[in-house]
Every structure is written in C-alpha cells, then in structure tokens.
Tab-separated table of C-alpha atoms and ligand atoms in Angstrom:
chain	number	residue	atom	x	y	z
A	1	UNK	CA	-7.828	-21.606	-6.866
A	2	UNK	CA	-7.891	-23.594	-10.062
A	3	UNK	CA	-6.154	-21.738	-12.941
A	4	UNK	CA	-8.303	-23.292	-15.896
A	5	UNK	CA	-10.974	-21.254	-13.215
A	6	UNK	CA	-8.940	-18.067	-12.367
A	7	UNK	CA	-8.634	-15.545	-15.509
A	8	UNK	CA	-4.866	-14.318	-15.871
A	9	UNK	CA	-4.642	-13.083	-18.872
A	10	UNK	CA	-0.759	-13.221	-18.883
A	11	UNK	CA	1.080	-11.323	-22.114
A	12	UNK	CA	3.819	-12.849	-24.083
A	13	UNK	CA	5.588	-9.627	-24.972
A	14	UNK	CA	6.743	-6.874	-23.137
A	15	UNK	CA	4.612	-3.925	-23.280
A	16	UNK	CA	6.443	-0.670	-24.837
A	17	UNK	CA	4.475	1.920	-23.400
A	18	UNK	CA	5.490	0.956	-19.536
A	19	UNK	CA	8.316	2.776	-18.547
A	20	UNK	CA	9.125	0.648	-15.600
A	21	UNK	CA	9.859	-3.058	-14.468
A	22	UNK	CA	6.871	-3.131	-11.977
A	23	UNK	CA	4.749	-1.660	-14.251
A	24	UNK	CA	5.465	-4.212	-17.432
A	25	UNK	CA	5.409	-6.651	-14.323
A	26	UNK	CA	1.423	-5.997	-13.723
A	27	UNK	CA	0.755	-6.244	-17.546
A	28	UNK	CA	2.499	-9.308	-18.273
A	29	UNK	CA	1.382	-11.119	-15.499
A	30	UNK	CA	-2.547	-9.408	-15.893
A	31	UNK	CA	-2.349	-7.980	-12.924
A	32	UNK	CA	-4.144	-4.783	-14.179
A	33	UNK	CA	-5.761	-3.494	-17.104
A	34	UNK	CA	-5.288	-0.160	-18.423
A	35	UNK	CA	-9.045	1.554	-19.110
A	36	UNK	CA	-7.758	5.087	-20.235
A	37	UNK	CA	-4.798	7.516	-18.771
A	38	UNK	CA	-4.564	6.753	-15.577
A	39	UNK	CA	-7.108	4.908	-14.807
A	40	UNK	CA	-6.914	0.701	-14.276
A	41	UNK	CA	-8.876	-2.372	-13.775
A	42	UNK	CA	-7.670	-4.831	-11.492
A	43	UNK	CA	-8.290	-8.428	-12.553
A	44	UNK	CA	-8.402	-10.656	-10.887
A	45	UNK	CA	-4.783	-11.388	-9.203
A	46	UNK	CA	-4.081	-8.046	-9.194
A	47	UNK	CA	-7.453	-8.011	-6.743
A	48	UNK	CA	-6.212	-10.260	-4.573
A	49	UNK	CA	-3.220	-8.573	-4.001
A	50	UNK	CA	-4.232	-4.927	-3.503
A	51	UNK	CA	-7.182	-6.367	-1.055
A	52	UNK	CA	-4.342	-8.037	1.053
A	53	UNK	CA	-2.595	-4.654	0.991
A	54	UNK	CA	-6.051	-3.336	2.279
A	55	UNK	CA	-6.388	-5.558	4.735
A	56	UNK	CA	-2.876	-5.516	6.258
A	57	UNK	CA	-3.936	-1.340	6.257
A	58	UNK	CA	-7.085	-2.232	7.513
A	59	UNK	CA	-5.749	-3.959	10.312
A	60	UNK	CA	-3.122	-1.780	11.577
A	61	UNK	CA	-5.440	1.579	11.637
A	62	UNK	CA	-7.865	-0.535	13.755
A	63	UNK	CA	-4.791	-1.868	16.504
A	64	UNK	CA	-3.538	2.174	16.582
A	65	UNK	CA	-7.720	2.531	17.763
A	66	UNK	CA	-8.678	4.481	14.215
A	67	UNK	CA	-12.117	3.716	13.573
A	68	UNK	CA	-13.015	2.595	9.660
A	69	UNK	CA	-15.746	4.372	8.205
A	70	UNK	CA	-16.486	5.068	4.622
A	71	UNK	CA	-17.372	8.444	3.056
A	72	UNK	CA	-18.534	8.827	-1.259
A	73	UNK	CA	-16.335	9.361	-4.033
A	74	UNK	CA	-18.716	12.267	-5.322
A	75	UNK	CA	-19.094	15.391	-2.743
A	76	UNK	CA	-20.803	18.525	-3.259
A	77	UNK	CA	-18.188	21.377	-3.844
A	78	UNK	CA	-19.747	23.378	-1.467
A	79	UNK	CA	-17.425	22.419	1.557
A	80	UNK	CA	-15.022	22.691	-0.747
A	81	UNK	CA	-15.629	26.306	-1.121
A	82	UNK	CA	-15.985	27.157	2.729
A	83	UNK	CA	-12.504	25.627	3.169
A	84	UNK	CA	-11.521	27.721	0.045
A	85	UNK	CA	-10.163	24.652	-1.624
A	86	UNK	CA	-12.414	24.557	-4.315
A	87	UNK	CA	-10.397	27.179	-6.770
A	88	UNK	CA	-6.997	26.414	-4.849
A	89	UNK	CA	-7.098	22.859	-5.803
A	90	UNK	CA	-6.430	23.622	-9.410
A	91	UNK	CA	-7.160	21.680	-12.459
A	92	UNK	CA	-6.143	17.946	-10.338
A	93	UNK	CA	-9.964	18.706	-9.606
A	94	UNK	CA	-12.370	17.121	-11.248
A	95	UNK	CA	-15.504	19.130	-11.150
A	96	UNK	CA	-18.468	17.574	-12.139
A	97	UNK	CA	-21.581	19.033	-12.603
A	98	UNK	CA	-24.741	17.232	-11.943
A	99	UNK	CA	-28.097	17.382	-13.677
A	100	UNK	CA	-29.737	19.900	-11.549
A	101	UNK	CA	-26.563	22.540	-12.192
A	102	UNK	CA	-25.354	21.538	-8.637
A	103	UNK	CA	-21.184	21.481	-8.726
A	104	UNK	CA	-19.572	18.271	-7.127
A	105	UNK	CA	-16.403	17.020	-7.265
A	106	UNK	CA	-14.850	13.670	-7.058
A	107	UNK	CA	-12.744	13.618	-3.842
A	108	UNK	CA	-8.938	13.956	-4.237
A	109	UNK	CA	-8.906	14.010	-0.344
A	110	UNK	CA	-11.415	13.919	2.546
A	111	UNK	CA	-10.650	16.801	4.853
A	112	UNK	CA	-13.022	19.390	4.209
A	113	UNK	CA	-16.188	15.967	4.204
A	114	UNK	CA	-14.448	14.744	7.347
A	115	UNK	CA	-14.313	17.741	9.509
A	116	UNK	CA	-17.977	18.298	8.110
A	117	UNK	CA	-19.431	14.695	9.831
A	118	UNK	CA	-17.482	15.714	12.659
A	119	UNK	CA	-18.939	19.113	13.463
A	120	UNK	CA	-22.400	17.588	12.981
A	121	UNK	CA	-22.065	15.518	16.312
A	122	UNK	CA	-19.259	16.068	18.371
A	123	UNK	CA	-19.113	19.134	20.743
A	124	UNK	CA	-17.455	18.055	23.833
A	125	UNK	CA	-13.856	17.173	24.322
A	126	UNK	CA	-14.607	14.277	26.270
A	127	UNK	CA	-15.302	12.049	22.570
A	128	UNK	CA	-11.927	12.963	22.117
A	129	UNK	CA	-9.391	11.605	20.644
A	130	UNK	CA	-11.083	10.234	17.527
A	131	UNK	CA	-9.621	8.838	14.447
A	132	UNK	CA	-11.636	8.390	11.773
A	133	UNK	CA	-10.321	5.946	8.321
A	134	UNK	CA	-11.340	5.211	4.744
A	135	UNK	CA	-9.977	2.956	2.144
A	136	UNK	CA	-11.334	4.463	-0.821
A	137	UNK	CA	-11.169	5.607	-4.686
A	138	UNK	CA	-10.142	9.715	-4.992
A	139	UNK	CA	-9.348	10.793	-8.008
A	140	UNK	CA	-6.590	13.214	-8.904
A	141	UNK	CA	-6.561	14.960	-12.832
A	142	UNK	CA	-2.553	14.260	-12.383
A	143	UNK	CA	-0.930	16.112	-16.038
A	144	UNK	CA	1.173	13.173	-16.424
A	145	UNK	CA	-0.395	9.872	-15.010
A	146	UNK	CA	2.377	7.415	-15.422
A	147	UNK	CA	4.180	4.320	-13.871
A	148	UNK	CA	0.693	2.020	-14.399
A	149	UNK	CA	-0.644	2.228	-11.148
A	150	UNK	CA	1.941	4.412	-9.334
A	151	UNK	CA	0.811	7.430	-10.317
A	152	UNK	CA	-2.888	7.182	-11.475
A	153	UNK	CA	-5.566	10.069	-11.941
A	154	UNK	CA	-7.836	7.115	-10.337
A	155	UNK	CA	-5.988	5.614	-7.086
A	156	UNK	CA	-6.887	3.655	-3.636
A	157	UNK	CA	-5.872	5.118	-0.438
A	158	UNK	CA	-6.400	5.048	3.109
A	159	UNK	CA	-6.759	7.844	4.284
A	160	UNK	CA	-6.787	8.781	8.338
A	161	UNK	CA	-8.300	11.734	10.454
A	162	UNK	CA	-7.389	12.653	14.062
A	163	UNK	CA	-9.141	14.455	16.295
A	164	UNK	CA	-7.739	16.178	19.257
A	165	UNK	CA	-8.025	18.821	22.452
A	166	UNK	CA	-4.750	20.194	21.809
A	167	UNK	CA	-1.356	20.071	20.358
A	168	UNK	CA	0.040	17.921	22.913
A	169	UNK	CA	-3.084	15.260	22.675
A	170	UNK	CA	-2.627	15.665	18.760
A	171	UNK	CA	1.334	14.821	18.906
A	172	UNK	CA	0.108	11.521	21.061
A	173	UNK	CA	-2.297	10.875	17.699
A	174	UNK	CA	0.701	12.287	14.876
A	175	UNK	CA	3.224	9.662	17.219
A	176	UNK	CA	0.179	6.565	17.254
A	177	UNK	CA	0.126	6.976	13.750
A	178	UNK	CA	3.880	7.285	12.589
A	179	UNK	CA	4.300	4.149	14.514
A	180	UNK	CA	1.209	1.968	12.610
A	181	UNK	CA	2.839	2.803	9.374
A	182	UNK	CA	5.998	1.181	10.223
A	183	UNK	CA	4.542	-1.582	11.318
A	184	UNK	CA	2.018	-1.448	8.221
A	185	UNK	CA	5.187	-1.782	5.411
A	186	UNK	CA	7.011	-3.714	7.767
A	187	UNK	CA	4.399	-6.431	7.804
A	188	UNK	CA	4.576	-5.922	3.777
A	189	UNK	CA	7.930	-6.983	3.532
A	190	UNK	CA	8.986	-3.487	3.096
A	191	UNK	CA	11.563	-1.003	4.463
A	192	UNK	CA	10.130	2.597	4.163
A	193	UNK	CA	11.930	5.230	5.319
A	194	UNK	CA	10.335	8.341	7.247
A	195	UNK	CA	11.135	11.277	5.603
A	196	UNK	CA	10.896	14.569	6.883
A	197	UNK	CA	8.263	16.627	4.391
A	198	UNK	CA	6.612	19.974	2.908
A	199	UNK	CA	3.240	19.663	4.183
A	200	UNK	CA	1.945	21.443	0.749
A	201	UNK	CA	-1.443	22.723	0.083
A	202	UNK	CA	-2.615	20.587	3.072
A	203	UNK	CA	-0.802	23.213	5.201
A	204	UNK	CA	0.759	22.909	8.588
A	205	UNK	CA	3.891	21.911	10.878
A	206	UNK	CA	4.787	18.304	11.352
A	207	UNK	CA	4.477	15.899	8.242
A	208	UNK	CA	6.747	12.687	6.999
A	209	UNK	CA	6.586	11.131	4.070
A	210	UNK	CA	7.358	7.290	4.045
A	211	UNK	CA	9.553	6.100	1.445
A	212	UNK	CA	10.572	3.535	-0.098
A	213	UNK	CA	14.088	3.485	-1.519
A	214	UNK	CA	14.122	2.794	-5.658
A	215	UNK	CA	15.974	4.643	-8.606
A	216	UNK	CA	12.816	4.907	-10.435
A	217	UNK	CA	11.247	6.310	-7.919
A	218	UNK	CA	9.916	9.943	-8.649
A	219	UNK	CA	10.897	11.814	-5.700
A	220	UNK	CA	14.587	12.348	-5.236
A	221	UNK	CA	15.196	12.041	-1.127
A	222	UNK	CA	18.286	12.328	1.222
A	223	UNK	CA	19.098	10.388	3.962
A	224	UNK	CA	21.876	9.545	6.583
A	225	UNK	CA	23.757	6.411	4.793
A	226	UNK	CA	23.906	4.520	8.385
A	227	UNK	CA	20.362	4.978	8.293
A	228	UNK	CA	19.031	1.626	8.642
A	229	UNK	CA	21.486	0.660	11.537
A	230	UNK	CA	19.558	-0.303	14.797
A	231	UNK	CA	16.434	-0.019	12.832
A	232	UNK	CA	15.001	-3.523	14.517
A	233	UNK	CA	11.247	-2.195	15.150
A	234	UNK	CA	10.446	-4.860	17.462
A	235	UNK	CA	13.215	-4.262	19.485
A	236	UNK	CA	13.126	-0.793	19.268
A	237	UNK	CA	8.889	-1.238	20.444
A	238	UNK	CA	10.212	-2.781	24.148
A	239	UNK	CA	12.684	-0.695	25.018
A	240	UNK	CA	10.496	2.998	25.059
A	241	UNK	CA	8.264	4.327	25.196
A	242	UNK	CA	6.017	6.040	22.381
A	243	UNK	CA	7.243	9.722	21.997
A	244	UNK	CA	11.288	7.485	22.576
A	245	UNK	CA	10.523	5.199	19.766
A	246	UNK	CA	9.771	7.983	17.318
A	247	UNK	CA	12.361	10.519	18.356
A	248	UNK	CA	14.886	7.431	18.122
A	249	UNK	CA	13.395	7.047	13.968
A	250	UNK	CA	13.417	10.817	14.082
A	251	UNK	CA	17.108	10.659	14.769
A	252	UNK	CA	19.441	9.870	11.993
A	253	UNK	CA	18.600	12.539	8.661
A	254	UNK	CA	16.110	11.793	6.292
A	255	UNK	CA	13.939	14.133	4.052
A	256	UNK	CA	12.152	14.517	1.228
A	257	UNK	CA	13.886	17.167	-1.936
A	258	UNK	CA	11.220	19.502	-0.574
A	259	UNK	CA	12.309	19.649	2.709
A	260	UNK	CA	16.116	19.512	2.425
A	261	UNK	CA	18.315	22.379	2.322
A	262	UNK	CA	21.759	21.730	1.711
A	263	UNK	CA	22.339	25.074	3.617
A	264	UNK	CA	20.833	24.436	6.610
A	265	UNK	CA	21.359	20.181	6.674
A	266	UNK	CA	23.279	18.844	9.757
A	267	UNK	CA	24.454	16.262	8.184
A	268	UNK	CA	28.596	16.074	6.622
A	269	UNK	CA	28.261	15.235	2.730
A	270	UNK	CA	29.794	12.672	2.696
A	271	UNK	CA	27.713	10.526	5.051
A	272	UNK	CA	24.542	11.610	3.115
A	273	UNK	CA	22.583	10.099	0.565
A	274	UNK	CA	21.110	11.054	-2.292
A	275	UNK	CA	19.153	9.030	-4.315
A	276	UNK	CA	15.359	8.435	-5.374
A	277	UNK	CA	12.114	6.945	-3.744
A	278	UNK	CA	8.516	5.818	-3.828
A	279	UNK	CA	6.092	7.890	-1.430
A	280	UNK	CA	3.869	5.055	-0.275
A	281	UNK	CA	2.592	7.392	2.668
A	282	UNK	CA	2.076	10.473	4.012
A	283	UNK	CA	1.006	11.736	7.557
A	284	UNK	CA	0.254	15.032	8.644
A	285	UNK	CA	-0.360	17.536	11.930
A	286	UNK	CA	-1.896	20.861	10.231
A	287	UNK	CA	-3.515	22.083	14.027
A	288	UNK	CA	-6.856	24.177	13.554
A	289	UNK	CA	-6.685	25.040	9.467
A	290	UNK	CA	-9.818	23.435	8.406
A	291	UNK	CA	-11.591	23.025	11.606
A	292	UNK	CA	-11.530	27.039	11.856
A	293	UNK	CA	-12.337	27.671	8.582
A	294	UNK	CA	-15.131	25.255	8.727
A	295	UNK	CA	-15.974	25.476	12.195
A	296	UNK	CA	-15.522	22.053	13.787
A	297	UNK	CA	-15.160	23.524	17.845
A	298	UNK	CA	-15.298	21.751	21.029
A	299	UNK	CA	-15.891	22.834	24.763
A	300	UNK	CA	-12.935	21.522	26.710
A	301	UNK	CA	-12.729	20.531	29.953
A	302	UNK	CA	-12.758	24.449	31.219
A	303	UNK	CA	-16.139	25.350	29.426
A	304	UNK	CA	-14.174	26.993	26.319
A	305	UNK	CA	-14.654	26.596	23.190
A	306	UNK	CA	-11.769	25.998	20.634
A	307	UNK	CA	-11.430	24.571	17.256
A	308	UNK	CA	-10.162	21.150	17.255
A	309	UNK	CA	-6.700	19.730	16.135
A	310	UNK	CA	-6.480	18.348	13.489
A	311	UNK	CA	-4.013	15.596	11.399
A	312	UNK	CA	-4.267	13.882	8.255
A	313	UNK	CA	-3.008	10.421	7.188
A	314	UNK	CA	-2.629	8.183	3.970
A	315	UNK	CA	-1.418	5.659	2.112
A	316	UNK	CA	-1.431	5.012	-1.193
A	317	UNK	CA	-2.802	1.420	-0.961
A	318	UNK	CA	-3.344	0.629	-5.132
A	319	UNK	CA	0.536	2.761	-5.590
A	320	UNK	CA	1.707	-0.148	-3.198
A	321	UNK	CA	1.245	-3.137	-5.050
A	322	UNK	CA	3.267	-1.458	-8.278
A	323	UNK	CA	5.942	-0.122	-5.695
A	324	UNK	CA	6.354	-3.488	-3.125
A	325	UNK	CA	6.554	-5.428	-7.120
A	326	UNK	CA	9.329	-2.266	-7.379
A	327	UNK	CA	11.471	-3.345	-4.698
A	328	UNK	CA	10.936	-6.772	-5.447
A	329	UNK	CA	11.506	-8.807	-8.136
A	330	UNK	CA	14.493	-10.568	-10.468
A	331	UNK	CA	14.563	-10.835	-14.085
A	332	UNK	CA	11.607	-13.672	-14.493
A	333	UNK	CA	8.869	-11.542	-12.803
A	334	UNK	CA	7.559	-11.101	-9.291
A	335	UNK	CA	8.757	-11.886	-6.445
A	336	UNK	CA	5.791	-11.344	-3.677
A	337	UNK	CA	6.517	-11.361	-0.500
A	338	UNK	CA	4.420	-13.559	1.433
A	339	UNK	CA	1.797	-11.501	3.133
A	340	UNK	CA	0.446	-9.749	-0.042
A	341	UNK	CA	1.498	-12.280	-2.392
A	342	UNK	CA	-2.264	-13.389	-4.318
A	343	UNK	CA	-1.455	-17.021	-2.834
A	344	UNK	CA	0.780	-18.211	-0.743
A	345	UNK	CA	1.420	-21.386	-3.102
A	346	UNK	CA	1.418	-22.228	-6.478
A	347	UNK	CA	1.134	-25.856	-8.003
A	348	UNK	CA	2.100	-27.156	-10.993
A	349	UNK	CA	2.047	-30.407	-13.021
A	350	UNK	CA	4.516	-31.096	-15.074
A	351	UNK	CA	2.683	-33.653	-17.174
A	352	UNK	CA	-1.044	-32.974	-16.942
A	353	UNK	CA	-1.611	-35.744	-19.464
A	354	UNK	CA	0.102	-38.249	-16.644
A	355	UNK	CA	-2.482	-39.817	-14.610
A	356	UNK	CA	-0.320	-40.715	-11.626
A	357	UNK	CA	1.043	-36.822	-11.917
A	358	UNK	CA	-3.071	-35.229	-11.705
A	359	UNK	CA	-3.971	-38.102	-8.950
A	360	UNK	CA	-0.746	-36.476	-6.596
A	361	UNK	CA	-2.052	-33.323	-7.651
A	362	UNK	CA	-5.202	-33.322	-7.256
A	363	UNK	CA	-4.730	-35.107	-3.620
A	364	UNK	CA	-2.302	-31.814	-2.890
A	365	UNK	CA	-4.612	-29.618	-3.967
A	366	UNK	CA	-7.385	-30.586	-2.238
A	367	UNK	CA	-5.412	-31.092	1.290
A	368	UNK	CA	-4.426	-27.120	1.066
A	369	UNK	CA	-7.755	-25.983	0.586
A	370	UNK	CA	-8.797	-28.281	3.252
A	371	UNK	CA	-6.798	-26.250	5.634
A	372	UNK	CA	-7.418	-23.127	4.070
A	373	UNK	CA	-4.278	-22.321	2.702
A	374	UNK	CA	-3.989	-19.960	-0.617
A	375	UNK	CA	-3.296	-22.504	-3.474
A	376	UNK	CA	-3.003	-21.977	-7.340
A	377	UNK	CA	-3.094	-24.844	-9.292
A	378	UNK	CA	-1.906	-24.746	-12.430
A	379	UNK	CA	-3.680	-27.630	-14.236
A	380	UNK	CA	-3.753	-26.356	-17.639
A	381	UNK	CA	-3.091	-28.538	-20.639
A	382	UNK	CA	-0.111	-26.608	-21.391
A	383	UNK	CA	3.799	-27.594	-21.832
A	384	UNK	CA	5.790	-27.611	-18.798
A	385	UNK	CA	8.161	-24.526	-19.947
A	386	UNK	CA	5.413	-22.479	-20.149
A	387	UNK	CA	3.906	-22.854	-16.785
A	388	UNK	CA	6.663	-22.575	-15.144
A	389	UNK	CA	7.501	-19.169	-16.636
A	390	UNK	CA	4.410	-18.616	-15.984
A	391	UNK	CA	4.490	-18.993	-12.376
A	392	UNK	CA	7.647	-17.348	-11.985
A	393	UNK	CA	6.291	-14.467	-13.960
A	394	UNK	CA	3.209	-14.479	-11.354
A	395	UNK	CA	5.792	-14.360	-8.456
A	396	UNK	CA	4.295	-16.872	-5.826
A	397	UNK	CA	6.237	-17.379	-2.681
A	398	UNK	CA	6.868	-21.203	-3.079
A	399	UNK	CA	5.927	-23.515	-5.903
A	400	UNK	CA	5.123	-27.247	-5.682
A	401	UNK	CA	6.163	-29.025	-9.043
A	402	UNK	CA	4.560	-32.351	-9.478
A	403	UNK	CA	6.678	-34.308	-12.309
A	404	UNK	CA	6.701	-38.126	-12.802
A	405	UNK	CA	10.312	-38.665	-12.241
A	406	UNK	CA	9.910	-37.733	-8.312
A	407	UNK	CA	6.256	-39.123	-7.959
A	408	UNK	CA	7.508	-42.898	-8.422
A	409	UNK	CA	9.283	-42.480	-5.287
A	410	UNK	CA	6.273	-40.742	-3.358
A	411	UNK	CA	8.150	-37.102	-3.413
A	412	UNK	CA	7.377	-33.300	-5.167
A	413	UNK	CA	9.600	-30.616	-5.174
A	414	UNK	CA	9.857	-27.469	-3.713
A	415	UNK	CA	10.924	-24.413	-4.877
A	416	UNK	CA	11.372	-21.422	-2.887
A	417	UNK	CA	11.186	-18.075	-5.143
A	418	UNK	CA	13.461	-15.959	-3.941
A	419	UNK	CA	16.499	-18.031	-3.017
A	420	UNK	CA	15.410	-20.320	-5.915
A	421	UNK	CA	16.161	-23.027	-3.954
A	422	UNK	CA	14.295	-26.712	-4.215
A	423	UNK	CA	13.820	-29.435	-2.142
A	424	UNK	CA	12.284	-33.296	-2.764
A	425	UNK	CA	10.219	-33.588	-0.361
A	426	UNK	CA	7.926	-36.736	0.571
A	427	UNK	CA	4.357	-35.721	-0.333
A	428	UNK	CA	3.431	-35.803	3.532
A	429	UNK	CA	5.807	-33.940	5.030
A	430	UNK	CA	5.291	-31.031	2.179
A	431	UNK	CA	1.636	-31.007	3.409
A	432	UNK	CA	2.550	-31.028	7.255
A	433	UNK	CA	5.417	-27.730	6.057
A	434	UNK	CA	2.574	-26.019	5.254
A	435	UNK	CA	-0.285	-26.691	7.831
A	436	UNK	CA	2.864	-25.959	10.833
A	437	UNK	CA	3.861	-22.762	9.142
B	1	ATP	P1	2.487	12.904	-4.656
B	1	ATP	O1	3.467	13.317	-4.462
B	1	ATP	O2	2.908	11.645	-4.941
B	1	ATP	O3	1.511	13.048	-5.887
B	1	ATP	P2	1.041	13.392	-2.850
B	1	ATP	O4	1.604	14.275	-1.917
B	1	ATP	O5	-0.458	14.329	-3.614
B	1	ATP	O6	1.773	12.301	-3.480
B	1	ATP	P3	-0.848	12.698	-0.694
B	1	ATP	O7	-2.216	13.581	-0.592
B	1	ATP	O8	-0.129	12.965	0.327
B	1	ATP	O9	0.192	12.315	-2.183
B	1	ATP	O10	-1.601	11.246	-0.525
B	1	ATP	C1	-1.515	10.168	0.326
B	1	ATP	C2	-0.809	8.957	-0.494
B	1	ATP	O11	-1.383	8.719	-1.743
B	1	ATP	C3	0.639	9.538	-1.003
B	1	ATP	O12	1.858	8.702	-0.132
B	1	ATP	C4	0.624	8.150	-2.469
B	1	ATP	O13	1.101	7.160	-1.540
B	1	ATP	C5	-0.763	7.874	-2.788
B	1	ATP	N1	-1.028	8.851	-3.886
B	1	ATP	C6	-1.019	10.434	-4.108
B	1	ATP	N2	-1.176	10.541	-5.013
B	1	ATP	C7	-1.347	9.639	-5.977
B	1	ATP	C8	-1.774	8.927	-7.266
B	1	ATP	N3	-1.547	9.925	-8.357
B	1	ATP	N4	-1.362	7.521	-8.217
B	1	ATP	C9	-1.924	6.822	-7.152
B	1	ATP	N5	-1.081	7.050	-5.460
B	1	ATP	C10	-1.151	8.555	-5.104
B	2	MG	MG1	2.184	13.277	0.291
C-alpha cells in the first residue's frame, strides 16, 4: 500500500482527553475516531489490526472444532423476558422500540439467541457435542466508557457457546476452549494468565478470565510469584492430555479480585503478587441455566429428556487492539507484534526528490507486493524526519529505509522496530530475507 493512497490521519499533538497510552497512541496513529462516547469508527490502519486479531481468533476457534455463524446485533426482547434477563440486566442493556411498538434490544451477549437456535433444531444427544460461535458487535451502555476501545459501549466480541449431554462432556468442551484461548493469545504475542473468576450475572460454577498484566488495567488481580515458570505451551501440549494440560496451567494460584479471598488463599502473602490487568477473555460453564429457562432439552442414549449443558466463551476482539498496544509500546509509539501488525514492513524513502532513491523504493515495493508481503510504502513528499517519526509511531515491526548514501553501494537499511537494531543490506539480500520468512 502506498501511503499517498492510504488514509492515516496521524495527530501531531497528544490528545488531552485520553488517559492511557494505548488510547493516546491509537488516536495519534490515526487508527480510530470517536463517534460518540464509547463508540468508535475504525479508520483503515486500525481496521487492519482489528481484522488480523479477529482472524487469529477465528482460526483457533475453528481448529478447536467450533463452527462459525452470525447472529444479528438486534434481538427481540421476548427471549430475554423468557430467560428473566430483560429485567435483571439493568441499565447496560440498550432497549429499543420498533415502529410497531415491539420491544427490541441491541445484544450485549447472545446466550438467549443461541439457545433459541439450538432448541429449534437439536433434539438428540447424537448431534452433540456442538460449539457455535460468532464474531459480532455488542452494545453495553457502560456507565463509564473510557480508555478508548478498551471499555467501549459498542465493541466487537467473539462469543462461542458449547452444548453437551452431561457435566463430564461439558468439562471437556470447556477445556478445549481453555486451550484454544491460550493458543490465541500466544499467537498475538501476549502473555495472558487464566485466572479463577466470578461468573457474574451469567451464573455458574466454572469460570476463568484471561488477563494481561498492565498497570493501567481495570481489574485488580492476584497471582503466584513464579506463575510464569514452566509455562511453555508447546512443551506442555506434547507431554499432557487435555485435562492434565489445563490442570498444569491451573496448578499455580491466579485469581481476579472478585474471586480472591485473602482468608482462604492457599498462597503465602510473600509469594503472592497483587497487581492490575486487562481482561481479554472470559470462559464460563453455566450448566443448564439457560436451557432450563428456555426449554432446550435433548434426549440421551437412554431415551430420557434433559436440559442441555452449556458454556459460553468470550474474547474481547476490539479491546485486544488496545490491550496489545498497552502491553507493547515505547516512548516513540506502538511496537506491533508481527502477527497483528497492520502491515509487516514499512518502506521509507528519505529523499523523495532523488530519482535513484525513488527507483530503488519502487523496485523493493513491487517485489514485496509480488510476494504478497504486507508493506506500507511512505511515498509522500515529506521531510525524512517526519516520515521516520511516523513509522515509529505506527510501529510496524520492520522498516526499510532507503537513502542516497546507501544506494551508492546498492544497500538499504533494515530496522527492527522493537530492538531498534539496524542492518545495512544489499537490496537482493533484503528481498531474500523476507521471501524466506
Ligand atoms: P468487564 O468485566 O471488563 O466489564 P465482562 O466480564 O462484563 O467485562 P464478558 O461478558 O465476560 O465481559 O465479555 C467477554 C469479553 O468481552 C471480556 O473478557 C472483554 O474482553 C470484552 N468486553 C467486555 N466488555 C467490554 C467493553 N465494554 N468494551 C470492550 N470490550 C469489552
Ligand atoms: Mg467477564
């Protein structure tokens, strides 16, 4: 993509109303624009990262055997009246009346709707296990929307719902999602800790929140000092069956504020770290809460009918964009992990009126495009300093810097955004480097 054809409305000044770094950086890098309190437009650069994160979530859900569908954002209130949540949910639920005076709502989550789909079609245990998910916008009328996309009112969530015959099978489904979540966050370059959590208004007994540690996080959390030791996912995966793997992850103490009880905590205070974090996912097993209320029953192998066992599994897709930046930035700007970066490489011509520099840039650009490598070419007629600062702000993992001095000997500079290290490379070597990785 050429920068002259790509809309990135970067800001020179630091936005005053943004309280945390990720929010400031998303605004400064032209990734989002506030539409109204807690509601954002995703501008082209932000949209690319959002889509990459969404795709990783999708791939790991599919790999775990979940099936993607798409439910609407607007729901009829009737189902919510059936489950009792139309009243219980309180002011966070955005209630709407249509022209025929029918009560509608903008979905804050989809337990009712998925149960309605399930109960209409599935009657026998033979169709189980089943896990259905969608990646859809949600609305919760949060009292205090803040920190940009981190606590929005409208936000993108992946929510999956599992259906099983009995408790034992439901635990297996839960464990599969647990592992899928570990893989999902790892692919995004994040260290998320699964923590014992309260199951809140959704109810139920088994519940974990996946939390990224960050000083600016909204959740108070507690975890055992040596939690990160022996947490190599691939090594664990080889060694263990699913239940052992999950148990391995849960063998060290980690709990959210709501769940942590200092009097009952098995860990000595000196071995416990009390800090803050960002909740990027939450999984629940809630048994037959909704299937009973909504009459979603299945016939088992013995011919008896019983409510289906359910779980629900959320990932905050749009919150993740902010959370990743919160976890990965420096004083110059964002430092994207490769897998979720809007582009992999940024190409900067530091002398845009130099014919030879332009030629080299065009050559690198077209050969990277041929190999389908995501590249952003800053071809603007701007000062070198401004372009380099912009590249650091946007935070693409690699920068290729083309200047007159280097190209005299056929070389360009390759800079790693995270480490700041640079290499002078012959142009062909540069192309080969990205061809093979
Ligand atoms: P929180 O405690 O942060 O309000 P929650 O527990 O109400 O979140 P869940 O119902 O578990 O949220 O939703 C699943 C995921 O959706 C959360 O783990 C979080 O990552 C994301 N999420 C929830 N509320 C918001 C919001 N207002 N803005 C952005 N993402 C959100
Ligand atoms: Mg939650």
